[in-house]
Amino acid sequence: MSWNIHISKLVSELGKTVGCMYKLSDLVPLWLKKAIYYAHFYSRLSYCALVWAKTSAQNLNKLETLQKKVLRIFEKFYGLPSELRTHQLFINHDLIRASDLYTYKLILYIQKNKLHQHSIDSSCRYALRNQLRPVPFSRTRYGECLLHHQIPTILNKFLTSIDFELPERIFKKHVRSMLLHA
């Protein structure tokens, strides 16, 4: 299954939002630009991200390009795009990249549904240093995108660096920070 048509429509809608933000960029303060970003851009970007966000790198790149345009609007930068590096701007403005959105949403889903609490198979007689959750084998990319494959993969990757027992608001902030600095 391809998400090219959905991403094309999403890029078109988000492009209109970026255009409106560009026209307003000199008229409104930064806090209002961020409010517009979260109301009109991020809300559309994150809607059903667990379903479509495992799309191709090319599709995610289109969305990240729009995010970089928004960052340039935040900074009131009107020069060549190659003259302004955006890695630090994502951190400064606390914006999740489109490529990290799936991971962010999946970690929040795991915490909300308490899927991190399921016990690890302890059939091994020996105490291992890192007991990882078994990840089901999949022959296709589609199989790798299913939640029963992705949840153990994410937990194995981030289990030691995430405290799932934090209150929700602090947990979200911690996960955002972790993904931004990764």
XYZ file of C-alpha atoms in Angstrom:
182
model
C 0.000 0.000 0.000
C 1.321 3.400 -0.954
C 0.644 6.663 0.831
C 1.752 8.891 -2.050
C -1.715 10.296 -2.789
C -2.431 11.026 0.876
C 0.956 12.707 1.354
C 0.465 14.779 -1.820
C -2.877 16.079 -0.524
C -1.356 16.707 2.898
C 1.587 18.598 1.387
C -0.860 20.699 -0.641
C -2.945 21.576 2.436
C 0.100 22.263 4.601
C 1.658 24.347 1.833
C -1.368 26.652 1.940
C -0.914 27.005 5.700
C 2.772 27.832 5.241
C 1.822 30.440 2.633
C -0.625 32.089 5.038
C 1.994 32.025 7.794
C 4.484 33.656 5.430
C 2.064 36.490 4.690
C 1.476 37.010 8.420
C 5.122 36.607 9.426
C 5.896 40.313 9.795
C 2.560 41.150 11.417
C 2.344 38.722 14.346
C 4.712 37.830 17.211
C 6.462 34.470 17.554
C 4.042 33.065 20.135
C 1.144 33.629 17.738
C 3.066 32.046 14.847
C 3.585 28.968 17.013
C -0.108 28.919 17.914
C -0.988 29.036 14.205
C 1.559 26.285 13.512
C 0.066 23.957 16.126
C -3.538 24.773 15.189
C -3.291 24.503 11.406
C -0.070 22.665 10.556
C 0.805 20.223 13.337
C -2.802 19.154 13.908
C -3.087 18.031 10.271
C 0.397 16.555 10.249
C -0.153 14.438 13.346
C -3.698 13.289 12.516
C -3.611 9.464 12.159
C 0.190 9.521 12.080
C 0.342 5.955 13.418
C -1.319 4.843 10.195
C 0.574 6.753 7.495
C 3.845 7.947 9.073
C 5.789 4.805 8.116
C 5.647 5.989 4.523
C 8.688 6.349 2.283
C 11.600 8.623 3.151
C 10.811 10.683 0.047
C 7.305 11.460 1.340
C 8.597 12.321 4.813
C 11.214 14.578 3.225
C 8.447 16.618 1.541
C 6.805 17.169 4.926
C 10.096 18.052 6.623
C 10.790 20.603 3.889
C 7.540 22.350 4.800
C 8.484 22.212 8.479
C 11.817 23.845 7.653
C 9.966 26.631 5.827
C 7.919 27.195 8.975
C 11.120 27.378 11.029
C 12.491 29.999 8.645
C 9.272 31.971 9.120
C 9.718 31.712 12.894
C 13.248 33.096 12.537
C 12.235 35.790 9.995
C 14.888 34.472 7.631
C 14.429 35.427 3.973
C 17.792 34.376 2.505
C 18.771 31.215 0.680
C 17.563 28.036 2.396
C 21.076 26.587 2.287
C 22.359 29.456 4.440
C 20.276 28.550 7.492
C 20.757 25.189 9.178
C 17.583 23.951 10.815
C 18.772 21.160 13.121
C 19.233 23.526 16.061
C 16.016 25.371 15.198
C 13.959 22.196 15.674
C 15.457 21.958 19.170
C 15.058 25.669 19.971
C 11.392 25.726 18.943
C 10.656 22.231 20.318
C 9.198 20.879 17.057
C 9.048 17.173 16.295
C 10.375 16.331 12.833
C 7.991 14.546 10.480
C 10.411 11.608 10.413
C 10.210 11.298 14.237
C 6.458 11.791 14.444
C 5.664 8.069 14.156
C 8.046 7.190 16.979
C 6.632 9.978 19.157
C 3.024 8.938 18.591
C 3.831 5.254 19.115
C 5.605 5.903 22.427
C 2.597 7.940 23.605
C 0.299 5.096 22.499
C 2.428 2.575 24.417
C 2.300 4.703 27.565
C -1.423 5.456 27.315
C -2.350 1.785 26.887
C 0.300 0.587 29.363
C 1.825 -1.765 26.799
C 5.255 -1.336 28.376
C 4.145 -3.337 31.421
C 3.757 -6.685 29.702
C 6.368 -9.025 31.022
C 9.359 -10.114 29.028
C 9.542 -13.826 28.269
C 11.675 -15.271 31.037
C 12.009 -18.813 29.750
C 15.796 -18.440 29.725
C 17.429 -19.927 32.834
C 20.226 -17.389 32.854
C 19.945 -13.785 33.935
C 20.876 -11.830 30.850
C 22.288 -8.349 30.902
C 19.644 -6.907 28.605
C 16.510 -8.923 28.272
C 14.886 -7.700 25.092
C 11.348 -8.263 23.986
C 11.105 -10.691 21.089
C 10.312 -8.975 17.799
C 8.210 -11.107 15.446
C 9.871 -11.947 12.144
C 8.358 -10.332 9.086
C 9.159 -10.909 5.437
C 7.613 -7.708 4.140
C 7.813 -4.002 4.884
C 4.080 -4.079 5.544
C 4.600 -6.652 8.293
C 7.302 -4.499 9.854
C 4.848 -1.582 10.041
C 2.281 -3.492 12.097
C 1.982 -2.593 15.777
C 2.800 -6.100 17.008
C 6.194 -5.647 15.316
C 6.749 -1.945 16.036
C 5.913 -1.946 19.763
C 8.643 -4.420 20.796
C 11.096 -2.691 18.449
C 10.468 0.716 20.047
C 10.501 -0.703 23.573
C 13.804 -2.482 22.944
C 15.288 0.720 21.606
C 14.046 3.181 24.244
C 13.086 1.166 27.329
C 16.145 2.186 29.347
C 15.881 5.880 28.463
C 12.142 6.411 29.053
C 10.356 6.460 32.393
C 6.814 5.375 31.533
C 5.590 6.130 35.067
C 5.929 9.916 34.730
C 2.749 12.034 34.651
C 1.456 12.449 31.095
C 2.475 16.078 30.577
C 6.027 15.529 31.872
C 6.246 12.253 29.946
C 5.388 13.994 26.650
C 7.979 16.681 27.316
C 10.615 14.053 28.156
C 9.919 12.045 24.988
C 9.997 15.188 22.809
C 13.312 16.198 24.308
C 14.733 12.712 23.828
C 13.697 12.594 20.156
C 14.948 16.118 19.450
C 18.385 15.424 20.897
C 18.768 11.969 19.330
